[in-house]
Amino acid sequence: MTKQRTLVATVNVLIMMALVTLYSQGWGNIYVYAGLAMLAVVFGGVAVAQAVDVSDKDANAR
C-alpha cells in the first residue's frame, strides 16, 4: 500500500516537473498544463485505487 502511494507521488512530481519545464520553455498556456496535470493526478489515483482493490480481492480470495 505504502509503496504504491510513494509511486503515485513520484509520478505526480515527475509530471509536474515536466509541465513546469514545458511552460518555462514557453510552450503554451499554464492553465492548459494545470488542467492536464489535475487530470493526470485524478486518473493516476483512480488507476492505483483500482489496482489496490483488485490485489486486495485476490489476496482475500486465496
Short mmCIF file of C-alpha atoms in Angstrom, two decimals:
data_model
loop_
_atom_site.label_atom_id
_atom_site.label_comp_id
_atom_site.label_asym_id
_atom_site.label_seq_id
_atom_site.Cartn_x
_atom_site.Cartn_y
_atom_site.Cartn_z
CA MET A 1 0.00 0.00 0.00
CA THR A 2 2.70 2.45 1.04
CA LYS A 3 4.90 1.56 -1.93
CA GLN A 4 2.05 2.30 -4.34
CA ARG A 5 1.35 5.65 -2.69
CA THR A 6 5.04 6.51 -2.95
CA LEU A 7 4.99 5.51 -6.62
CA VAL A 8 1.97 7.72 -7.31
CA ALA A 9 3.56 10.66 -5.52
CA THR A 10 6.77 10.17 -7.52
CA VAL A 11 4.88 10.01 -10.82
CA ASN A 12 2.90 13.14 -9.93
CA VAL A 13 6.09 15.02 -9.09
CA LEU A 14 7.64 13.95 -12.41
CA ILE A 15 4.52 15.09 -14.28
CA MET A 16 4.64 18.47 -12.52
CA MET A 17 8.35 18.87 -13.28
CA ALA A 18 7.74 18.07 -16.95
CA LEU A 19 4.88 20.59 -17.12
CA VAL A 20 6.95 23.29 -15.42
CA THR A 21 9.81 22.62 -17.84
CA LEU A 22 7.48 22.89 -20.84
CA TYR A 23 5.99 26.11 -19.52
CA SER A 24 9.38 27.66 -18.80
CA GLN A 25 10.34 26.88 -22.41
CA GLY A 26 7.34 28.99 -23.42
CA TRP A 27 5.15 26.14 -24.64
CA GLY A 28 1.62 27.43 -24.32
CA ASN A 29 -0.67 28.37 -21.52
CA ILE A 30 -0.04 27.49 -17.85
CA TYR A 31 -3.77 26.91 -17.32
CA VAL A 32 -3.81 24.22 -20.01
CA TYR A 33 -0.93 22.43 -18.30
CA ALA A 34 -2.52 22.86 -14.87
CA GLY A 35 -5.71 21.25 -16.18
CA LEU A 36 -3.78 18.36 -17.73
CA ALA A 37 -1.83 17.87 -14.50
CA MET A 38 -5.05 17.70 -12.47
CA LEU A 39 -6.49 15.13 -14.90
CA ALA A 40 -3.28 13.09 -14.70
CA VAL A 41 -3.41 13.11 -10.90
CA VAL A 42 -7.09 12.11 -10.84
CA PHE A 43 -6.71 9.29 -13.40
CA GLY A 44 -3.49 8.08 -11.75
CA GLY A 45 -5.20 7.97 -8.37
CA VAL A 46 -8.21 6.09 -9.76
CA ALA A 47 -6.00 3.56 -11.59
CA VAL A 48 -3.94 2.86 -8.46
CA ALA A 49 -7.07 2.62 -6.30
CA GLN A 50 -8.50 0.02 -8.69
CA ALA A 51 -5.20 -1.90 -8.78
CA VAL A 52 -5.04 -1.94 -4.96
CA ASP A 53 -8.69 -3.01 -4.79
CA VAL A 54 -8.10 -5.89 -7.22
CA SER A 55 -4.94 -7.08 -5.44
CA ASP A 56 -6.76 -6.97 -2.09
CA LYS A 57 -9.59 -9.07 -3.54
CA ASP A 58 -7.08 -11.56 -4.96
CA ALA A 59 -5.39 -11.85 -1.58
CA ASN A 60 -8.76 -12.40 0.12
CA ALA A 61 -9.81 -14.99 -2.47
CA ARG A 62 -6.73 -17.05 -1.67
#
